[in-house]
Coordinates of C-alpha atoms in Angstrom, one line a residue:
Chain A
M5 CA 3.4 -39.7 0.4
A6 CA 7.1 -39.5 -0.5
S7 CA 6.4 -38.8 -4.1
E8 CA 4.0 -36.0 -3.0
S9 CA 6.7 -34.3 -1.0
L10 CA 9.1 -34.6 -3.9
S11 CA 6.7 -33.1 -6.4
S12 CA 5.5 -30.2 -4.2
G13 CA 8.7 -28.2 -4.5
V14 CA 10.6 -26.5 -1.7
I15 CA 10.4 -28.0 1.7
P16 CA 13.0 -26.7 4.1
G17 CA 13.7 -30.0 5.8
S18 CA 14.1 -31.9 2.5
M19 CA 17.1 -29.8 1.4
E20 CA 19.3 -31.1 4.2
P21 CA 21.8 -33.7 3.0
G22 CA 22.4 -37.0 4.7
P23 CA 20.6 -40.3 5.0
H24 CA 18.0 -39.1 7.5
G25 CA 16.9 -36.1 5.5
G26 CA 14.0 -37.8 3.7
R27 CA 12.6 -39.3 6.8
R28 CA 12.8 -36.0 8.7
A29 CA 11.0 -34.2 5.9
L30 CA 8.3 -36.8 6.0
A31 CA 7.9 -36.3 9.8
E32 CA 7.7 -32.6 9.3
R33 CA 4.9 -33.0 6.8
H34 CA 3.0 -34.8 9.5
V35 CA 3.5 -31.8 11.8
Y36 CA 2.1 -29.4 9.1
R37 CA -0.8 -31.7 8.4
L38 CA -1.6 -31.5 12.1
L39 CA -1.6 -27.7 11.8
I40 CA -4.3 -27.9 9.1
A41 CA -6.4 -30.5 10.9
P42 CA -8.4 -28.2 13.3
A43 CA -9.5 -25.9 10.4
L44 CA -10.3 -28.9 8.2
V45 CA -12.4 -30.6 10.9
L46 CA -14.2 -27.3 11.8
L47 CA -14.9 -26.5 8.1
L48 CA -16.1 -30.0 7.2
A49 CA -18.4 -30.4 10.2
F50 CA -19.7 -26.8 10.5
Y51 CA -19.5 -25.5 6.9
V52 CA -19.3 -28.1 4.2
F53 CA -21.7 -30.6 5.8
P54 CA -24.5 -28.0 6.4
V55 CA -24.1 -26.5 2.9
A56 CA -24.0 -30.0 1.3
R57 CA -27.2 -30.7 3.2
V58 CA -29.0 -27.8 1.6
L59 CA -28.2 -29.2 -1.8
W60 CA -29.3 -32.6 -0.7
I61 CA -32.6 -31.4 0.8
S62 CA -33.4 -29.6 -2.4
V63 CA -33.7 -32.9 -4.3
N64 CA -35.2 -34.9 -1.4
E65 CA -37.9 -32.9 0.4
P66 CA -40.8 -33.1 0.4
K67 CA -40.2 -36.1 -1.9
P68 CA -37.1 -37.3 -3.9
G69 CA -36.7 -36.0 -7.4
L70 CA -36.4 -32.7 -9.2
G71 CA -40.0 -31.6 -8.3
N72 CA -38.8 -28.6 -6.4
Y73 CA -36.9 -27.3 -9.5
A74 CA -40.2 -27.3 -11.5
E75 CA -41.1 -24.4 -9.3
L76 CA -38.5 -22.3 -11.0
A77 CA -41.2 -21.7 -13.7
S78 CA -43.9 -20.6 -11.2
A79 CA -45.1 -17.0 -11.3
S80 CA -44.0 -16.0 -7.8
V81 CA -40.5 -17.5 -8.2
L82 CA -40.1 -16.0 -11.7
R83 CA -41.0 -12.6 -10.4
V84 CA -38.4 -12.8 -7.6
V85 CA -35.7 -14.1 -10.0
G86 CA -36.6 -11.3 -12.5
T87 CA -36.4 -8.6 -9.7
T88 CA -33.1 -9.9 -8.5
A89 CA -31.6 -10.0 -12.0
E90 CA -32.8 -6.5 -12.8
I91 CA -31.6 -4.9 -9.5
C92 CA -28.3 -6.8 -9.7
A93 CA -27.7 -5.8 -13.3
L94 CA -28.6 -2.1 -12.6
T95 CA -26.4 -2.1 -9.5
T96 CA -23.5 -3.6 -11.3
T97 CA -23.7 -1.2 -14.3
I98 CA -23.9 1.9 -12.1
T99 CA -21.3 0.7 -9.7
V100 CA -18.7 -0.2 -12.4
L101 CA -19.2 3.1 -14.1
L102 CA -18.7 5.1 -10.9
S103 CA -15.9 2.8 -9.8
Y104 CA -14.0 3.4 -13.1
V105 CA -14.0 7.2 -12.5
V106 CA -12.7 6.8 -8.9
A107 CA -10.1 4.2 -9.8
Y108 CA -8.9 6.3 -12.8
A109 CA -8.6 9.4 -10.5
I110 CA -6.8 7.4 -7.8
T111 CA -4.2 5.9 -10.2
H112 CA -3.7 9.2 -12.0
S113 CA -3.1 11.4 -8.9
G114 CA -0.2 12.4 -6.7
R115 CA 0.5 10.5 -3.5
R116 CA -1.4 12.7 -1.1
V117 CA -4.6 12.9 -3.1
R118 CA -4.3 9.1 -3.7
R119 CA -4.1 8.3 0.0
L120 CA -6.9 10.6 0.9
M121 CA -9.2 9.1 -1.7
L122 CA -8.3 5.6 -0.8
L123 CA -9.2 6.3 2.8
G124 CA -12.6 7.6 1.6
V125 CA -13.1 4.4 -0.3
I126 CA -12.0 2.0 2.5
L127 CA -13.7 3.7 5.5
P128 CA -17.2 2.8 4.3
L129 CA -16.1 -0.7 3.7
W130 CA -15.5 -1.1 7.4
I131 CA -18.8 0.4 8.5
S132 CA -21.5 -2.1 9.4
V133 CA -23.9 -2.7 6.5
L134 CA -26.8 -2.3 8.9
V135 CA -25.6 1.2 10.0
R136 CA -25.2 2.2 6.4
S137 CA -28.7 0.9 5.3
F138 CA -30.2 2.5 8.4
A139 CA -28.6 5.8 7.5
W140 CA -30.0 5.6 4.0
F141 CA -33.3 4.8 5.6
A142 CA -33.1 8.0 7.7
L143 CA -32.1 10.0 4.6
L144 CA -34.6 8.6 2.0
R145 CA -37.9 8.0 3.9
G146 CA -41.0 10.2 3.4
Q147 CA -40.2 12.4 6.5
G148 CA -36.5 11.8 6.0
V149 CA -33.7 14.3 5.8
I150 CA -33.7 14.7 2.0
N151 CA -37.5 15.1 1.6
T152 CA -37.7 17.5 4.6
A153 CA -34.9 19.6 3.1
L154 CA -36.5 19.7 -0.3
L155 CA -39.9 20.6 1.1
Q156 CA -38.5 23.4 3.3
L157 CA -36.6 24.8 0.3
G158 CA -39.8 24.8 -1.7
F159 CA -38.5 22.5 -4.5
I160 CA -41.3 20.0 -4.0
D161 CA -44.9 20.1 -2.5
Q162 CA -45.1 16.3 -1.9
P163 CA -42.4 14.0 -0.4
L164 CA -40.7 12.1 -3.2
A165 CA -40.9 8.3 -3.1
L166 CA -37.2 7.6 -2.6
M167 CA -37.5 4.2 -1.0
W168 CA -39.6 1.1 -0.7
N169 CA -39.1 0.9 -4.5
K170 CA -36.3 -0.1 -6.9
L171 CA -34.7 3.4 -6.7
G172 CA -34.1 3.1 -3.0
V173 CA -32.8 -0.4 -3.1
T174 CA -30.4 0.5 -6.0
I175 CA -29.1 3.6 -4.2
G176 CA -28.4 1.5 -1.1
M177 CA -26.8 -1.3 -3.0
V178 CA -24.6 0.9 -5.2
H179 CA -23.4 2.6 -2.0
Y180 CA -22.5 -0.8 -0.4
M181 CA -20.8 -2.2 -3.6
L182 CA -18.7 0.8 -4.6
P183 CA -15.6 -0.2 -2.6
Y184 CA -15.8 -3.7 -4.0
G185 CA -16.0 -2.3 -7.5
I186 CA -13.2 0.2 -7.0
L187 CA -10.5 -2.0 -5.5
P188 CA -10.2 -4.6 -8.3
L189 CA -10.1 -1.7 -10.9
I190 CA -7.3 0.0 -9.0
A191 CA -5.3 -3.2 -8.9
N192 CA -5.8 -3.5 -12.7
M193 CA -5.0 0.1 -13.6
R194 CA -1.8 0.1 -11.5
Q195 CA -0.4 -2.5 -13.8
I196 CA -1.0 -0.4 -17.0
D197 CA 2.2 1.3 -17.9
P198 CA 1.6 5.1 -18.4
A199 CA 4.2 4.9 -21.2
Y200 CA 1.6 3.2 -23.5
T201 CA -0.8 6.2 -23.4
A202 CA 2.1 8.6 -23.6
A203 CA 3.4 6.7 -26.7
A204 CA -0.1 7.0 -28.3
R205 CA -0.2 10.7 -27.6
G206 CA 3.4 11.1 -29.0
L207 CA 2.3 9.3 -32.2
G208 CA -0.4 11.9 -32.6
A209 CA -3.5 10.5 -31.0
A210 CA -5.9 12.9 -29.3
P211 CA -6.3 12.4 -25.6
L212 CA -9.7 10.8 -25.9
E213 CA -8.5 8.5 -28.7
A214 CA -5.5 7.5 -26.7
F215 CA -7.8 6.6 -23.8
R216 CA -10.3 4.8 -26.0
R217 CA -7.8 2.8 -28.1
V218 CA -5.1 2.2 -25.5
F219 CA -6.1 2.6 -21.9
L220 CA -9.7 1.3 -22.1
P221 CA -8.8 -2.0 -23.7
L222 CA -6.0 -2.6 -21.2
S223 CA -8.4 -1.9 -18.3
L224 CA -11.0 -4.4 -19.7
P225 CA -9.9 -7.3 -17.4
G226 CA -10.4 -4.9 -14.4
I227 CA -13.8 -4.0 -15.6
V228 CA -14.8 -7.6 -15.9
A229 CA -13.4 -8.5 -12.5
S230 CA -15.1 -5.6 -10.8
G231 CA -18.4 -6.3 -12.5
V232 CA -18.5 -10.0 -11.8
L233 CA -17.5 -9.5 -8.2
V234 CA -20.2 -6.8 -7.6
F235 CA -22.8 -8.9 -9.4
I236 CA -22.0 -12.0 -7.2
F237 CA -22.1 -10.0 -4.0
S238 CA -25.3 -8.3 -5.1
L239 CA -27.0 -11.7 -5.8
G240 CA -26.7 -12.8 -2.1
F241 CA -27.5 -9.4 -0.6
Y242 CA -30.0 -9.3 2.3
V243 CA -30.0 -6.3 4.6
T244 CA -30.3 -3.4 2.1
P245 CA -32.9 -4.8 -0.2
V246 CA -35.1 -5.8 2.8
L247 CA -34.7 -2.5 4.6
L248 CA -35.0 -0.1 1.6
G249 CA -37.3 -2.4 -0.4
G250 CA -39.8 -2.6 2.4
G251 CA -41.4 -5.8 1.1
K252 CA -42.2 -4.2 -2.2
V253 CA -39.0 -5.1 -3.9
V254 CA -38.3 -8.8 -2.9
M255 CA -34.9 -10.2 -3.9
V256 CA -34.0 -13.8 -3.8
T257 CA -32.3 -13.9 -0.4
E258 CA -35.3 -12.4 1.3
F259 CA -37.6 -14.8 -0.5
I260 CA -35.5 -17.8 0.5
S261 CA -35.4 -16.6 4.1
N262 CA -39.2 -16.2 4.1
E263 CA -39.7 -19.6 2.6
I264 CA -37.9 -21.2 5.6
M265 CA -38.8 -18.9 8.5
V266 CA -42.3 -17.9 7.6
V267 CA -44.0 -20.5 5.4
L268 CA -41.6 -23.4 6.2
Q269 CA -41.2 -24.5 2.6
W270 CA -37.8 -26.2 2.8
G271 CA -38.2 -27.6 -0.6
T272 CA -38.6 -24.3 -2.4
G273 CA -36.1 -22.5 -0.2
T274 CA -33.3 -25.0 -0.6
M275 CA -34.0 -25.3 -4.3
L276 CA -33.5 -21.5 -4.8
A277 CA -30.4 -21.6 -2.5
T278 CA -28.9 -24.3 -4.7
T279 CA -29.7 -22.4 -7.8
L280 CA -28.1 -19.3 -6.3
V281 CA -24.9 -21.3 -5.6
A282 CA -24.9 -22.7 -9.1
A283 CA -25.3 -19.1 -10.5
V284 CA -22.4 -17.9 -8.4
L285 CA -20.1 -20.8 -9.4
L286 CA -21.0 -20.3 -13.1
L287 CA -20.1 -16.6 -12.9
L288 CA -16.8 -17.4 -11.1
A289 CA -16.0 -20.0 -13.8
V290 CA -16.5 -17.3 -16.5
L291 CA -14.4 -14.9 -14.5
S292 CA -11.5 -17.3 -14.0
R293 CA -11.1 -17.5 -17.7
I294 CA -10.4 -13.8 -17.8
V295 CA -8.6 -12.9 -14.6
N296 CA -6.8 -14.7 -11.8
V297 CA -9.7 -15.3 -9.4
R298 CA -7.5 -16.3 -6.5
Q299 CA -5.7 -13.0 -6.6
L300 CA -9.1 -11.3 -6.6
F301 CA -9.9 -12.9 -3.2
G302 CA -6.5 -11.9 -1.9
A303 CA -4.8 -15.4 -2.1
K304 CA -1.6 -15.7 -3.9
Chain B
M1 CA 1.1 18.6 -3.8
I2 CA 2.0 17.2 -7.1
E3 CA -1.0 17.0 -9.5
Q4 CA -0.6 14.7 -12.5
G5 CA -2.2 14.3 -15.8
G6 CA -4.2 16.6 -18.1
R7 CA -7.8 17.6 -18.3
A8 CA -9.1 14.1 -18.2
A9 CA -7.3 13.4 -15.0
R10 CA -8.7 16.6 -13.4
L11 CA -12.2 15.8 -14.6
S12 CA -12.1 12.3 -13.2
R13 CA -10.7 13.7 -9.9
T14 CA -13.7 16.0 -9.6
G15 CA -16.0 13.1 -10.3
A16 CA -14.2 10.9 -7.9
W17 CA -14.5 13.4 -5.0
L18 CA -18.2 13.7 -5.7
I19 CA -18.5 9.9 -5.6
I20 CA -16.5 9.7 -2.4
C21 CA -18.8 12.3 -0.8
F22 CA -21.7 10.1 -1.8
L23 CA -19.8 7.2 0.0
L24 CA -19.3 9.2 3.1
L25 CA -22.7 11.0 3.2
P26 CA -24.8 8.4 5.1
I27 CA -22.0 7.8 7.6
T28 CA -21.6 11.5 8.3
V29 CA -25.3 12.2 8.5
I30 CA -25.8 9.6 11.2
I31 CA -23.9 11.7 13.7
P32 CA -26.2 14.9 13.7
I33 CA -29.3 12.6 13.6
S34 CA -28.1 10.9 16.8
L35 CA -27.9 14.3 18.5
T36 CA -31.4 15.3 17.5
D37 CA -33.6 17.1 20.1
R38 CA -36.8 15.9 18.5
S39 CA -38.8 12.8 19.3
Y40 CA -38.4 11.2 15.9
L41 CA -35.7 10.3 13.4
S42 CA -34.6 13.7 12.1
L43 CA -31.9 16.3 12.1
P44 CA -31.7 18.4 15.3
Q45 CA -34.0 21.5 15.1
H46 CA -33.1 23.9 17.8
D47 CA -30.5 22.2 20.0
L48 CA -28.2 19.3 20.2
S49 CA -29.2 16.7 22.7
L50 CA -27.6 13.6 24.2
Q51 CA -30.9 12.2 25.3
Y52 CA -30.7 9.2 22.9
F53 CA -27.2 8.3 24.0
R54 CA -28.5 8.4 27.6
N55 CA -31.3 6.1 26.5
F56 CA -28.8 3.6 25.2
F57 CA -26.6 3.6 28.2
T58 CA -29.5 3.3 30.6
S59 CA -31.4 0.6 28.7
P60 CA -30.7 -2.9 30.0
D61 CA -31.9 -4.4 26.7
W62 CA -29.5 -2.5 24.5
L63 CA -26.6 -3.0 27.0
S64 CA -27.2 -6.7 27.1
S65 CA -27.2 -6.9 23.3
F66 CA -24.0 -4.9 23.3
G67 CA -22.4 -7.3 25.8
Q68 CA -23.6 -10.4 24.0
S69 CA -22.2 -9.1 20.7
F70 CA -18.9 -8.4 22.3
V71 CA -18.5 -11.8 23.9
I72 CA -19.5 -13.6 20.7
A73 CA -17.2 -11.4 18.5
V74 CA -14.2 -11.9 20.8
A75 CA -14.7 -15.7 21.0
A76 CA -15.3 -16.1 17.3
M77 CA -12.3 -13.9 16.5
G78 CA -10.1 -16.0 18.8
L79 CA -11.2 -19.3 17.3
A80 CA -10.9 -18.0 13.7
V81 CA -7.4 -16.5 14.3
V82 CA -5.9 -19.5 16.0
V83 CA -7.4 -22.1 13.6
G84 CA -7.0 -20.0 10.5
T85 CA -3.4 -19.0 11.2
L86 CA -2.3 -22.6 11.9
A87 CA -4.0 -23.7 8.7
A88 CA -2.4 -20.9 6.7
I89 CA 1.0 -21.9 7.9
G90 CA 0.3 -25.6 7.2
C91 CA -0.9 -24.8 3.6
W92 CA 2.1 -22.7 3.0
R93 CA 4.5 -25.4 4.0
L94 CA 2.7 -28.3 2.4
G95 CA 2.1 -26.5 -0.8
G96 CA 0.9 -28.6 -3.8
R97 CA -2.6 -29.9 -4.1
V98 CA -3.2 -30.3 -0.4
G99 CA -2.3 -26.7 0.3
D100 CA -4.4 -25.4 -2.6
G101 CA -7.4 -27.5 -1.7
M102 CA -7.3 -26.3 1.8
R103 CA -7.0 -22.7 0.8
F104 CA -10.0 -23.0 -1.5
L105 CA -12.0 -24.7 1.3
M106 CA -11.2 -21.7 3.6
L107 CA -12.3 -19.3 0.9
L108 CA -15.7 -21.0 0.4
P109 CA -17.6 -19.0 3.1
M110 CA -16.7 -15.9 1.2
I111 CA -17.9 -17.2 -2.1
V112 CA -21.1 -19.1 -1.2
P113 CA -24.0 -16.6 -0.4
T114 CA -24.6 -16.5 3.3
V115 CA -28.3 -17.4 3.1
V116 CA -27.3 -20.8 1.7
Y117 CA -25.1 -21.5 4.7
A118 CA -27.8 -20.0 7.0
L119 CA -30.3 -22.7 5.9
G120 CA -27.8 -25.5 6.3
I121 CA -26.5 -24.5 9.7
Y122 CA -30.0 -23.8 11.0
R123 CA -31.1 -27.3 10.1
T124 CA -27.9 -28.8 11.6
Y125 CA -28.1 -26.8 14.8
A126 CA -31.7 -27.7 15.2
E127 CA -30.7 -31.4 15.4
L128 CA -27.7 -30.8 17.6
G129 CA -29.6 -28.5 20.0
L130 CA -27.3 -25.6 19.3
L131 CA -30.0 -23.1 18.3
G132 CA -29.9 -20.0 20.6
T133 CA -26.6 -20.9 22.2
Y134 CA -23.4 -18.9 22.5
A135 CA -21.4 -22.0 21.2
G136 CA -23.6 -22.2 18.1
V137 CA -23.3 -18.6 17.1
I138 CA -19.5 -18.4 17.9
V139 CA -18.7 -21.4 15.8
A140 CA -20.8 -20.2 12.8
H141 CA -19.1 -16.7 13.0
A142 CA -15.7 -18.2 13.4
V143 CA -16.1 -20.5 10.3
T144 CA -17.3 -17.6 8.2
G145 CA -14.7 -15.2 9.6
M146 CA -11.8 -17.5 8.9
P147 CA -11.3 -16.5 5.2
Y148 CA -10.2 -13.0 6.3
V149 CA -7.5 -14.5 8.5
A150 CA -6.4 -17.1 6.0
I151 CA -6.1 -14.5 3.2
L152 CA -4.2 -12.0 5.2
V153 CA -1.8 -14.5 6.8
S154 CA -1.2 -16.3 3.5
A155 CA -0.3 -13.1 1.9
A156 CA 2.2 -12.3 4.6
L157 CA 3.7 -15.8 4.4
A158 CA 4.1 -15.5 0.7
D159 CA 6.5 -12.6 1.4
F160 CA 8.3 -14.5 4.1
D161 CA 12.0 -15.3 3.4
T162 CA 12.2 -19.1 4.0
R163 CA 16.0 -18.8 4.5
L164 CA 15.3 -17.3 7.9
D165 CA 13.5 -20.5 8.9
Q166 CA 16.2 -22.7 7.4
A167 CA 18.9 -20.8 9.3
A168 CA 17.0 -21.3 12.6
R169 CA 16.5 -25.0 11.8
S170 CA 20.1 -25.6 10.9
L171 CA 21.2 -23.9 14.1
G172 CA 19.2 -26.5 16.0
A173 CA 15.8 -25.1 16.5
S174 CA 12.9 -27.5 16.6
I175 CA 9.8 -27.0 14.3
A176 CA 7.9 -25.5 17.2
Q177 CA 10.8 -23.1 18.2
S178 CA 11.2 -22.0 14.7
L179 CA 7.5 -21.3 14.2
L180 CA 7.1 -19.5 17.5
L181 CA 10.4 -17.5 17.6
V182 CA 11.1 -16.8 13.9
L183 CA 7.9 -17.1 11.9
L184 CA 5.3 -15.8 14.3
P185 CA 6.9 -12.4 15.1
I186 CA 7.3 -11.7 11.4
I187 CA 3.7 -12.5 10.5
R188 CA 2.2 -10.9 13.6
P189 CA 0.9 -7.7 11.9
A190 CA -1.0 -9.8 9.4
I191 CA -2.5 -11.9 12.2
A192 CA -3.6 -8.8 14.0
S193 CA -5.2 -7.4 10.8
G194 CA -7.0 -10.8 10.3
A195 CA -8.1 -10.6 13.9
I196 CA -9.6 -7.2 13.4
F197 CA -11.5 -8.3 10.3
A198 CA -12.7 -11.5 12.0
F199 CA -14.0 -9.4 14.9
I200 CA -15.8 -6.9 12.7
H201 CA -17.3 -9.7 10.7
S202 CA -18.9 -11.3 13.7
W203 CA -19.8 -7.9 15.3
D204 CA -21.8 -6.9 12.2
E205 CA -23.2 -10.2 11.2
L206 CA -27.0 -10.3 11.0
L207 CA -28.4 -13.0 8.7
L208 CA -26.9 -16.0 10.5
V209 CA -28.1 -14.8 13.9
L210 CA -31.6 -14.3 12.6
F211 CA -31.6 -18.0 11.7
I212 CA -29.7 -19.6 14.5
G213 CA -30.0 -17.1 17.4
G214 CA -33.2 -18.6 18.7
R215 CA -34.7 -16.5 21.5
A216 CA -31.6 -16.2 23.6
M217 CA -29.1 -14.7 21.2
F218 CA -30.1 -11.1 20.7
T219 CA -26.9 -9.5 19.3
L220 CA -26.6 -5.8 18.6
P221 CA -27.3 -6.1 14.8
R222 CA -30.4 -8.2 15.5
H223 CA -31.6 -5.7 18.1
M224 CA -31.1 -2.9 15.6
W225 CA -32.8 -4.9 12.9
D226 CA -35.9 -5.4 15.0
G227 CA -35.8 -1.8 16.1
I228 CA -35.7 -0.4 12.5
Q229 CA -38.6 -2.6 11.5
D230 CA -40.8 -2.1 14.5
T231 CA -40.3 1.5 15.8
L232 CA -38.3 4.4 14.6
D233 CA -36.8 5.3 17.9
P234 CA -33.8 7.7 17.4
T235 CA -31.9 5.6 20.0
M236 CA -31.0 3.5 16.9
A237 CA -29.2 6.5 15.5
A238 CA -27.2 6.8 18.7
V239 CA -26.3 3.1 18.5
A240 CA -25.3 3.6 14.8
A241 CA -23.1 6.6 15.8
I242 CA -21.4 4.6 18.5
L243 CA -20.8 1.8 16.0
V244 CA -19.3 4.2 13.5
A245 CA -17.0 5.5 16.2
I246 CA -15.9 2.0 17.2
T247 CA -15.2 1.1 13.6
C248 CA -13.1 4.3 13.0
L249 CA -11.1 3.4 16.1
M250 CA -10.5 -0.1 14.7
L251 CA -9.5 1.2 11.3
A252 CA -7.0 3.6 13.0
L253 CA -5.6 0.7 15.0
D254 CA -5.2 -1.4 11.8
V255 CA -3.5 1.5 10.0
A256 CA -1.1 2.0 12.9
L257 CA -0.3 -1.8 13.0
R258 CA 0.4 -1.8 9.3
R259 CA 2.6 1.3 9.4
R260 CA 4.8 -0.3 12.1
D261 CA 5.0 -3.3 9.9
V262 CA 6.4 -1.5 6.9

């Protein structure tokens, strides 16, 4: 314990001189350990234990072994995995492209425009996902606002199929993910010194070339961070795909939830849940090689 | 207003405004829909009407969901804030591997997809008899809301000047006195922000309640969820508009708190 307190750097108490300094620092560490204790107990009992159990069940029910994982090759599971991968890839691509435009505008504008735009990005982040999906539902459905308007204006004779298909799910998901895509890109672009692009221009590069050869490569870590974050959040998404997919576009979270609540297949459900965790951790591992993951989640 | 950059910046600004309009569209459209005079989910045709707001405020079902959500969100927020703040302070002081490990543990609920936790907590609560109880939902929401508190408070602590604390201690303050009288007032805005996030997290949470709510816990999101899937009563639009208004108030509160902080 003593060596631990020595190696861990600055501890206010340990700086005090005198023969009792060390003992006092040690006593203080006990106080700080006590501060951590409630959170530790709560997380271990009500978070880590339940999640660990899901992993355990996946290899033990209905019988021990990797039998559940063989189902990854079954047609129904493959279809869900395929749909999930497709929607997530589509959502991520569109979200990152749009996010790049917004982040570029925000980092290249005056203070007032910047603040106004940031507000427009952050406000939706705070609005309940249920409210937002419900609003899209009201906009996109057959007798919804968009179809009614288009019919009245005479642009179409038949309502367009805007939801209960991949289009609707993707619109709703891109809408939800945009703030998560924009914020990491802003953080990255803020660190790019405008002098670099200016230097490229000064040396005779055309605007587009200066962007392509100087700014774009420097913003690559931001693009990766934004993309991986959006992809991870998309993988575990529930509300929007269920509501706007209407049972026609089933993604993995809805499938898992049905396995447990409707058909009571704990084996398949926990197996897919475990696979989901593995996929997320793998992506984070890739991400951590390129950017500082802890900074991305706000920790220092 | 100072406008910067050349044509590219102007072009990207136009695009950005369009995308921001797309972001704000569904939130804005909910308000006229909630004022519709028709009997189904649509924009108002002849007149604005408050009938669906009246429906909400006179429906015992909706009001009880509202109350239940509020009680759960306040309790979960309290638990997450107290436990999360103490832990963030502990991690900051201990540093090293203990602090890092604990911080990672507190971030887990943000990284692991919610459905995975939902399965596990459902199974655990079934055995503990906590399905369909206030305590069960509150603890689950507090645990998953804690990352917000931990992140915001940790960020504030990283900026805290430790010499202030050392000065207090060398002038004879005990650990408790120094924490309460020196540290706490300085990180209070971050704690308040964390509290707002933790509240909203619980207030909006659906998936966990679907699993562990049983018959008794029918929170507002769950009520809306059932409503959207069963009937298309425009009362839902009124509820959504009320939620948007509450969220805007909270956001204004957070901005005000941060501004005082700077």
